[in-house]
Structures are given as structure tokens and as C-alpha cells.
């Protein structure tokens, strides 16, 4: 269940930041459309670059260490997006957030057999993919409803909340894993 929750929150964080950052930067934080679109593009570029780097260099670091780093950096980047000045949020925090969340989905899939056992991994991965789809589509939609009622400036706290929840689930899963799986 912890991995399912991590898929929901990881995909939700990815989708929500990608879907709503431009609107929050322009309408909520009064950044120009050009700079806000650059920031949103940099988020997606960070996400793409992180996945390419994971494919090319991911075998040099253990999956758990990469996952630890991705979750930690995503939390810090979400906090920076919320609290930093708009230009820093757009041009620095968003690409870092994109790169950090890029590794979550593939790494969570890769550790599944060791966490649940090879005999049920295919079933677990099916549930994880479904949870990721729900998180990636559902959390941005729910965020839109919250932003509509609470205001666009609530995006930062929502992203931090998702990232913090992801951190709690990750730490809990690390503590629950057998010692051989939780070692870096």
C-alpha cells in the first residue's frame, strides 16, 4: 500500500506542477507570460533530462539512493517554488522539481519485485500503474478545484503537501523494508 500511495503522490506532484505552474506564475504571482512559459517549459525539460540521465547513468547509483535523492530534492524544490520570488520559482525551482520527480515513477517500478516478491510483481505493477494514472490525472484536477476556491497562491502549499506526503510514505517504506532492500 505504501508503494501505491507513492505512485499516487509522485504522479500527482508531477502532473500538478506541470499543469498549474504557468497559471500560478502569471495570474497568481504576476510574472510575464514569456517568463512563466519559460519556467513551465523548463519543468518539462528537467523532467525529460532527468529520465534520460536515469537511463544513461542510473546504473552507477543504487535505485534506493536515487529514490532517496529524488524524493528529498522534490520536496525542497516544491518548497522553493512556493517561497522563492517568482523569477526564482520559474527558472530555478521548476526545472529542479522536474528533474527530481522524473526518477520517481521508473524507480518505483524497478524496486517493486524486491518489495513485493517476483511472484506477485506483475499484479502489483498493474495496481501501481493504475494508481499513477489516478494520481497524475486526479490530483491536478482536484488541485484545480482548490485553486478555484482558495486562490492560485495555494498551489505552492499544495505541492509541498504532496511532496511531504510522498516523503512520509517513502521514509515509512524504507523503514518497513527488509535490511537488504533498504540499504543504500
Backbone as CSV, one residue per row, in Angstrom:
resi,resn,N_x,N_y,N_z,CA_x,CA_y,CA_z,C_x,C_y,C_z
1,UNK,0.815,-1.202,0.000,0.000,0.000,0.000,0.857,1.263,0.000
2,UNK,2.024,1.208,0.635,2.889,2.382,0.640,3.337,2.746,-0.771
3,UNK,3.696,1.727,-1.552,4.109,1.991,-2.928,2.958,2.567,-3.752
4,UNK,1.748,2.085,-3.523,0.579,2.620,-4.232,0.414,4.104,-3.914
5,UNK,0.509,4.445,-2.639,0.414,5.845,-2.240,1.517,6.689,-2.842
6,UNK,2.713,6.121,-2.937,3.828,6.853,-3.543,3.580,7.097,-5.026
7,UNK,2.967,6.138,-5.706,2.628,6.345,-7.109,1.591,7.447,-7.267
8,UNK,0.577,7.444,-6.415,-0.459,8.479,-6.489,0.161,9.859,-6.274
9,UNK,0.933,10.005,-5.210,1.500,11.311,-4.885,2.614,11.728,-5.839
10,UNK,3.468,10.786,-6.241,4.541,11.117,-7.175,4.004,11.562,-8.526
11,UNK,3.055,10.820,-9.055,2.453,11.199,-10.336,1.616,12.464,-10.199
12,UNK,0.945,12.589,-9.062,0.151,13.792,-8.819,1.016,15.030,-8.710
13,UNK,2.151,14.918,-8.043,3.081,16.040,-7.928,3.608,16.433,-9.301
14,UNK,3.986,15.442,-10.080,4.482,15.686,-11.436,3.428,16.383,-12.293
15,UNK,2.223,15.829,-12.316,1.164,16.390,-13.141,0.694,17.751,-12.667
16,UNK,0.581,17.923,-11.375,0.081,19.185,-10.831,1.066,20.320,-11.087
17,UNK,2.339,20.079,-10.835,3.339,21.119,-11.091,3.377,21.471,-12.571
18,UNK,3.324,20.462,-13.414,3.362,20.711,-14.849,2.120,21.410,-15.370
19,UNK,0.975,21.053,-14.837,-0.289,21.608,-15.343,-0.592,23.012,-14.829
20,UNK,-0.222,23.314,-13.595,-0.689,24.542,-12.952,0.379,25.602,-12.735
21,UNK,1.637,25.303,-12.938,2.680,26.284,-12.619,2.570,27.545,-13.471
22,UNK,2.298,27.421,-14.753,2.191,28.600,-15.613,1.069,29.522,-15.124
23,UNK,-0.086,28.955,-14.846,-1.223,29.766,-14.402,-0.906,30.470,-13.092
24,UNK,-0.308,29.752,-12.161,0.018,30.370,-10.876,1.068,31.459,-11.041
25,UNK,2.068,31.244,-11.883,3.118,32.242,-12.060,2.600,33.501,-12.748
26,UNK,1.683,33.355,-13.699,1.183,34.531,-14.408,0.062,35.227,-13.635
27,UNK,-1.006,34.539,-13.394,-2.169,35.150,-12.765,-1.987,35.333,-11.265
28,UNK,-1.369,34.363,-10.601,-1.218,34.444,-9.155,-0.029,35.264,-8.690
29,UNK,1.096,35.174,-9.435,2.315,35.850,-8.984,2.782,36.933,-9.943
30,UNK,1.968,37.210,-10.962,2.146,38.349,-11.869,3.463,38.345,-12.639
31,UNK,3.970,37.169,-12.948,5.149,37.047,-13.798,4.683,37.171,-15.249
32,UNK,5.510,37.704,-16.108,5.116,37.845,-17.514,4.852,36.472,-18.130
33,UNK,4.023,36.457,-19.149,3.706,35.203,-19.829,4.935,34.538,-20.413
34,UNK,5.858,35.340,-20.937,7.079,34.778,-21.517,7.948,34.075,-20.488
35,UNK,8.142,34.728,-19.338,8.961,34.099,-18.297,8.265,32.898,-17.681
36,UNK,6.955,33.009,-17.479,6.205,31.876,-16.912,6.221,30.687,-17.869
37,UNK,6.091,30.950,-19.167,6.122,29.836,-20.120,7.520,29.230,-20.197
38,UNK,8.543,30.052,-20.044,9.902,29.520,-19.986,10.058,28.617,-18.771
39,UNK,9.552,29.061,-17.624,9.622,28.247,-16.412,8.891,26.926,-16.561
40,UNK,7.674,26.976,-17.122,6.908,25.739,-17.317,7.627,24.817,-18.298
41,UNK,8.207,25.401,-19.346,8.969,24.587,-20.307,10.193,23.967,-19.649
42,UNK,10.826,24.732,-18.767,11.998,24.208,-18.060,11.619,23.066,-17.118
43,UNK,10.398,23.111,-16.551,9.939,21.987,-15.738,9.932,20.714,-16.582
44,UNK,9.307,20.789,-17.771,9.206,19.612,-18.634,10.580,19.216,-19.178
45,UNK,11.438,20.202,-19.435,12.803,19.884,-19.878,13.574,19.177,-18.762
46,UNK,13.395,19.641,-17.522,14.032,18.972,-16.384,13.542,17.550,-16.235
47,UNK,12.246,17.358,-16.442,11.673,16.017,-16.352,12.268,15.114,-17.433
48,UNK,12.335,15.617,-18.666,12.897,14.817,-19.759,14.378,14.542,-19.531
49,UNK,15.123,15.560,-19.130,16.564,15.383,-18.892,16.817,14.398,-17.752
50,UNK,16.004,14.449,-16.713,16.160,13.517,-15.603,15.926,12.081,-16.029
51,UNK,14.936,11.855,-16.879,14.668,10.488,-17.349,15.771,9.996,-18.275
52,UNK,16.288,10.879,-19.122,17.395,10.490,-19.989,18.629,10.167,-19.142
53,UNK,18.914,11.022,-18.170,20.072,10.786,-17.292,19.909,9.485,-16.512
54,UNK,18.697,9.208,-16.061,18.449,7.952,-15.348,18.745,6.763,-16.257
55,UNK,18.323,6.851,-17.509,18.582,5.765,-18.450,20.053,5.589,-18.767
56,UNK,20.765,6.697,-18.882,22.174,6.619,-19.251,23.102,6.359,-18.065
57,UNK,22.779,6.919,-16.917,23.704,6.886,-15.785,23.135,6.200,-14.543
58,UNK,21.888,5.782,-14.608,21.222,5.241,-13.432,21.850,3.997,-12.848
59,UNK,22.590,3.259,-13.632,23.212,2.034,-13.124,24.440,2.306,-12.259
60,UNK,24.835,3.565,-12.129,26.022,3.907,-11.330,25.694,4.141,-9.857
61,UNK,24.404,4.281,-9.551,23.960,4.530,-8.175,22.817,3.559,-7.899
62,UNK,22.714,3.090,-6.664,21.644,2.157,-6.339,20.276,2.821,-6.499
63,UNK,19.270,2.057,-6.888,17.928,2.628,-7.042,17.422,3.303,-5.765
64,UNK,17.716,2.731,-4.621,17.208,3.336,-3.379,17.876,4.674,-3.104
65,UNK,19.141,4.792,-3.378,19.818,6.082,-3.183,19.257,7.120,-4.155
66,UNK,19.012,6.734,-5.388,18.407,7.646,-6.356,16.998,8.053,-5.925
67,UNK,16.258,7.087,-5.409,14.898,7.379,-4.947,14.936,8.312,-3.735
68,UNK,15.844,8.055,-2.802,16.012,8.950,-1.652,16.288,10.377,-2.126
69,UNK,17.201,10.491,-3.063,17.579,11.809,-3.582,16.414,12.468,-4.307
70,UNK,15.737,11.722,-5.160,14.612,12.285,-5.908,13.511,12.798,-5.000
71,UNK,13.152,12.018,-3.993,12.089,12.425,-3.067,12.525,13.653,-2.269
72,UNK,13.759,13.639,-1.763,14.252,14.766,-0.973,14.344,16.051,-1.776
73,UNK,14.915,15.958,-2.971,15.063,17.145,-3.813,13.697,17.646,-4.277
74,UNK,12.776,16.748,-4.582,11.429,17.176,-4.979,10.758,17.970,-3.867
75,UNK,10.928,17.533,-2.640,10.333,18.245,-1.507,10.950,19.631,-1.354
76,UNK,12.264,19.709,-1.441,12.939,21.008,-1.335,12.583,21.930,-2.507
77,UNK,12.489,21.375,-3.708,12.147,22.190,-4.876,10.703,22.692,-4.800
78,UNK,9.790,21.858,-4.302,8.401,22.312,-4.131,8.343,23.446,-3.109
79,UNK,9.100,23.327,-2.049,9.165,24.383,-1.036,9.757,25.661,-1.639
80,UNK,10.802,25.521,-2.443,11.403,26.681,-3.105,10.422,27.317,-4.092
81,UNK,9.666,26.507,-4.820,8.674,27.061,-5.748,7.658,27.908,-4.988
82,UNK,7.254,27.432,-3.840,6.261,28.150,-3.036,6.822,29.445,-2.453
83,UNK,8.019,29.392,-1.876,8.513,30.504,-1.073,9.450,31.466,-1.804
84,UNK,10.041,31.056,-2.892,11.011,31.903,-3.594,10.295,32.991,-4.392
85,UNK,11.015,34.048,-4.743,10.440,35.061,-5.639,10.023,34.406,-6.958
86,UNK,9.062,35.003,-7.659,8.520,34.370,-8.874,9.570,33.979,-9.914
87,UNK,10.549,34.831,-10.135,11.555,34.515,-11.149,12.394,33.300,-10.752
88,UNK,12.751,33.200,-9.482,13.498,32.044,-8.983,12.624,30.789,-9.033
89,UNK,11.346,30.953,-8.673,10.416,29.818,-8.746,10.340,29.265,-10.154
90,UNK,10.244,30.174,-11.133,10.075,29.749,-12.520,11.344,29.173,-13.120
91,UNK,12.464,29.850,-12.924,13.670,29.493,-13.667,14.615,28.555,-12.929
92,UNK,14.433,28.397,-11.627,15.323,27.511,-10.870,14.544,26.369,-10.211
93,UNK,13.526,26.707,-9.432,12.801,25.671,-8.683,12.052,24.715,-9.607
94,UNK,11.396,25.235,-10.637,10.623,24.344,-11.521,11.486,23.322,-12.263
95,UNK,12.601,23.719,-12.885,13.406,22.675,-13.542,13.992,21.664,-12.561
96,UNK,14.350,22.114,-11.370,14.861,21.167,-10.367,13.754,20.213,-9.945
97,UNK,12.545,20.744,-9.754,11.404,19.884,-9.412,11.147,18.871,-10.522
98,UNK,11.195,19.321,-11.771,11.000,18.403,-12.896,12.023,17.290,-12.923
99,UNK,13.288,17.642,-12.719,14.343,16.619,-12.708,14.165,15.659,-11.537
100,UNK,13.766,16.189,-10.388,13.608,15.339,-9.199,12.456,14.357,-9.351
101,UNK,11.322,14.809,-9.864,10.180,13.890,-9.992,10.345,12.924,-11.158
102,UNK,11.273,13.233,-12.071,11.440,12.376,-13.248,11.867,10.958,-12.895
103,UNK,12.584,10.806,-11.810,13.112,9.484,-11.472,12.126,8.649,-10.656
104,UNK,11.117,9.268,-10.087,10.245,8.564,-9.146,9.511,7.392,-9.786
105,UNK,8.784,7.635,-10.856,7.958,6.600,-11.477,8.803,5.403,-11.931
106,UNK,9.886,5.619,-12.711,10.676,4.451,-13.140,11.337,3.700,-11.987
107,UNK,11.825,4.448,-10.995,12.487,3.770,-9.871,11.498,2.988,-9.025
108,UNK,10.326,3.552,-8.799,9.315,2.819,-8.031,8.922,1.525,-8.741
109,UNK,8.813,1.579,-10.061,8.529,0.347,-10.808,9.672,-0.656,-10.664
110,UNK,10.907,-0.170,-10.713,12.045,-1.096,-10.692,12.234,-1.766,-9.337
111,UNK,11.829,-1.130,-8.247,12.010,-1.756,-6.930,10.841,-2.645,-6.530
112,UNK,9.780,-2.636,-7.304,8.595,-3.398,-6.934,8.870,-4.889,-6.730
113,UNK,9.566,-5.584,-7.637,9.791,-7.016,-7.411,10.520,-7.323,-6.099
114,UNK,11.458,-6.464,-5.706,12.159,-6.726,-4.455,11.293,-6.405,-3.245
115,UNK,10.341,-5.531,-3.401,9.479,-5.161,-2.284,8.324,-6.142,-2.077
116,UNK,7.747,-6.628,-3.169,6.547,-7.475,-3.029,6.806,-8.934,-3.389
117,UNK,7.957,-9.212,-3.984,8.259,-10.570,-4.421,7.978,-10.729,-5.909
118,UNK,8.836,-11.487,-6.569,8.720,-11.665,-8.019,7.420,-12.345,-8.418
119,UNK,6.879,-13.210,-7.549,5.688,-13.975,-7.900,4.434,-13.099,-8.014
120,UNK,4.389,-11.958,-7.376,3.215,-11.073,-7.477,3.559,-9.718,-8.089
121,UNK,4.786,-9.561,-8.563,5.226,-8.262,-9.073,4.371,-7.773,-10.235
122,UNK,4.003,-8.662,-11.147,3.220,-8.206,-12.306,1.856,-7.662,-11.880
123,UNK,1.244,-8.290,-10.885,-0.036,-7.786,-10.379,0.159,-6.458,-9.660
124,UNK,1.186,-6.388,-8.836,1.458,-5.152,-8.095,1.752,-4.002,-9.047
125,UNK,2.521,-4.270,-10.095,2.848,-3.222,-11.055,1.586,-2.739,-11.768
126,UNK,0.673,-3.626,-12.047,-0.600,-3.207,-12.635,-1.353,-2.239,-11.731
127,UNK,-1.399,-2.555,-10.443,-2.045,-1.656,-9.484,-1.282,-0.334,-9.366
128,UNK,0.041,-0.406,-9.405,0.843,0.810,-9.322,0.604,1.719,-10.527
129,UNK,0.535,1.124,-11.701,0.272,1.920,-12.899,-1.108,2.572,-12.832
130,UNK,-2.079,1.833,-12.331,-3.413,2.411,-12.159,-3.386,3.554,-11.151
131,UNK,-2.646,3.369,-10.052,-2.537,4.424,-9.039,-1.834,5.647,-9.610
132,UNK,-0.802,5.435,-10.409,-0.107,6.546,-11.048,-1.013,7.310,-11.992
133,UNK,-1.846,6.589,-12.719,-2.794,7.236,-13.624,-3.815,8.057,-12.844
134,UNK,-4.319,7.493,-11.754,-5.260,8.244,-10.914,-4.605,9.483,-10.318
135,UNK,-3.385,9.338,-9.831,-2.686,10.483,-9.248,-2.344,11.536,-10.280
136,UNK,-1.854,11.095,-11.430,-1.454,12.030,-12.483,-2.608,12.775,-13.114
137,UNK,-3.781,12.170,-13.116,-4.956,12.852,-13.667,-5.844,13.451,-12.602
138,UNK,-5.982,12.734,-11.492,-6.919,13.169,-10.459,-6.422,14.300,-9.593
139,UNK,-5.168,14.249,-9.170,-4.668,15.304,-8.283,-4.572,16.668,-8.977
140,UNK,-4.150,16.754,-10.251,-4.206,18.066,-10.903,-5.647,18.590,-11.034
141,UNK,-6.584,17.695,-11.284,-7.984,18.127,-11.382,-8.506,18.615,-10.032
142,UNK,-8.218,17.864,-8.972,-8.622,18.305,-7.633,-7.924,19.610,-7.247
143,UNK,-6.674,19.741,-7.655,-5.946,20.983,-7.391,-6.641,22.156,-8.074
144,UNK,-7.127,21.937,-9.281,-7.857,22.997,-9.975,-9.069,23.464,-9.192
145,UNK,-9.780,22.526,-8.584,-10.937,22.900,-7.770,-10.506,23.697,-6.541
146,UNK,-9.401,23.274,-5.922,-8.899,24.004,-4.753,-8.435,25.403,-5.161
147,UNK,-7.707,25.493,-6.263,-7.222,26.792,-6.722,-8.382,27.729,-7.058
148,UNK,-9.448,27.168,-7.588,-10.617,27.967,-7.928,-11.275,28.547,-6.684
149,UNK,-11.291,27.789,-5.617,-11.959,28.271,-4.403,-11.008,28.975,-3.440
150,UNK,-9.767,28.527,-3.336,-8.837,29.094,-2.354,-7.886,30.121,-2.964
151,UNK,-7.783,30.163,-4.261,-6.884,31.105,-4.916,-5.660,30.422,-5.480
152,UNK,-5.087,31.047,-6.504,-3.945,30.462,-7.200,-2.695,30.359,-6.342
153,UNK,-2.587,31.212,-5.335,-1.394,31.158,-4.492,-1.364,29.931,-3.579
154,UNK,-2.432,29.162,-3.576,-2.434,27.937,-2.774,-1.717,26.783,-3.484
155,UNK,-1.261,26.999,-4.717,-0.541,25.931,-5.426,0.736,25.533,-4.691
156,UNK,1.511,26.496,-4.241,2.753,26.186,-3.526,2.526,25.278,-2.330
157,UNK,1.601,25.648,-1.417,1.346,24.756,-0.285,0.822,23.383,-0.708
158,UNK,0.045,23.316,-1.777,-0.450,22.020,-2.241,0.698,21.146,-2.745
159,UNK,1.617,21.737,-3.509,2.776,20.974,-3.992,3.646,20.502,-2.826
160,UNK,3.842,21.377,-1.849,4.624,20.995,-0.673,3.911,19.890,0.094
161,UNK,2.598,19.963,0.178,1.835,18.911,0.848,1.975,17.572,0.156
162,UNK,1.894,17.572,-1.185,2.075,16.325,-1.931,3.483,15.781,-1.736
163,UNK,4.480,16.656,-1.843,5.870,16.232,-1.688,6.139,15.736,-0.264
164,UNK,5.557,16.399,0.717,5.740,15.967,2.111,5.080,14.613,2.349
165,UNK,3.888,14.420,1.799,3.227,13.122,1.907,4.045,12.029,1.249
166,UNK,4.621,12.344,0.094,5.495,11.403,-0.603,6.712,11.065,0.263
167,UNK,7.272,12.071,0.910,8.424,11.854,1.784,8.062,10.940,2.949
168,UNK,6.924,11.187,3.570,6.486,10.351,4.699,6.295,8.907,4.245
169,UNK,5.646,8.706,3.111,5.445,7.345,2.608,6.775,6.680,2.262
170,UNK,7.674,7.443,1.677,8.976,6.879,1.305,9.769,6.477,2.547
171,UNK,9.828,7.347,3.523,10.562,7.022,4.746,9.933,5.816,5.426
172,UNK,8.616,5.773,5.481,7.918,4.638,6.090,8.220,3.355,5.332
173,UNK,8.232,3.421,4.000,8.520,2.212,3.213,9.963,1.765,3.410
174,UNK,10.859,2.724,3.571,12.263,2.362,3.818,12.422,1.679,5.165
175,UNK,11.694,2.156,6.161,11.770,1.553,7.492,11.108,0.180,7.529
176,UNK,10.090,-0.023,6.675,9.368,-1.292,6.655,10.068,-2.361,5.810
177,UNK,10.977,-1.940,4.935,11.643,-2.885,4.037,12.664,-3.717,4.816
178,UNK,12.862,-4.955,4.396,13.925,-5.762,4.996,15.283,-5.052,4.831
179,UNK,16.220,-5.262,5.754,17.512,-4.554,5.718,18.236,-4.645,4.384
180,UNK,18.173,-5.764,3.704,18.882,-5.900,2.432,18.310,-4.997,1.350
181,UNK,17.007,-4.625,1.465,16.372,-3.780,0.456,16.494,-2.311,0.799
182,UNK,16.641,-1.969,2.041,16.674,-0.564,2.413,18.092,0.003,2.480
183,UNK,19.090,-0.854,2.326,20.462,-0.359,2.356,20.740,0.445,1.085
184,UNK,21.466,1.582,1.219,21.748,2.394,0.034,22.677,1.768,-0.939
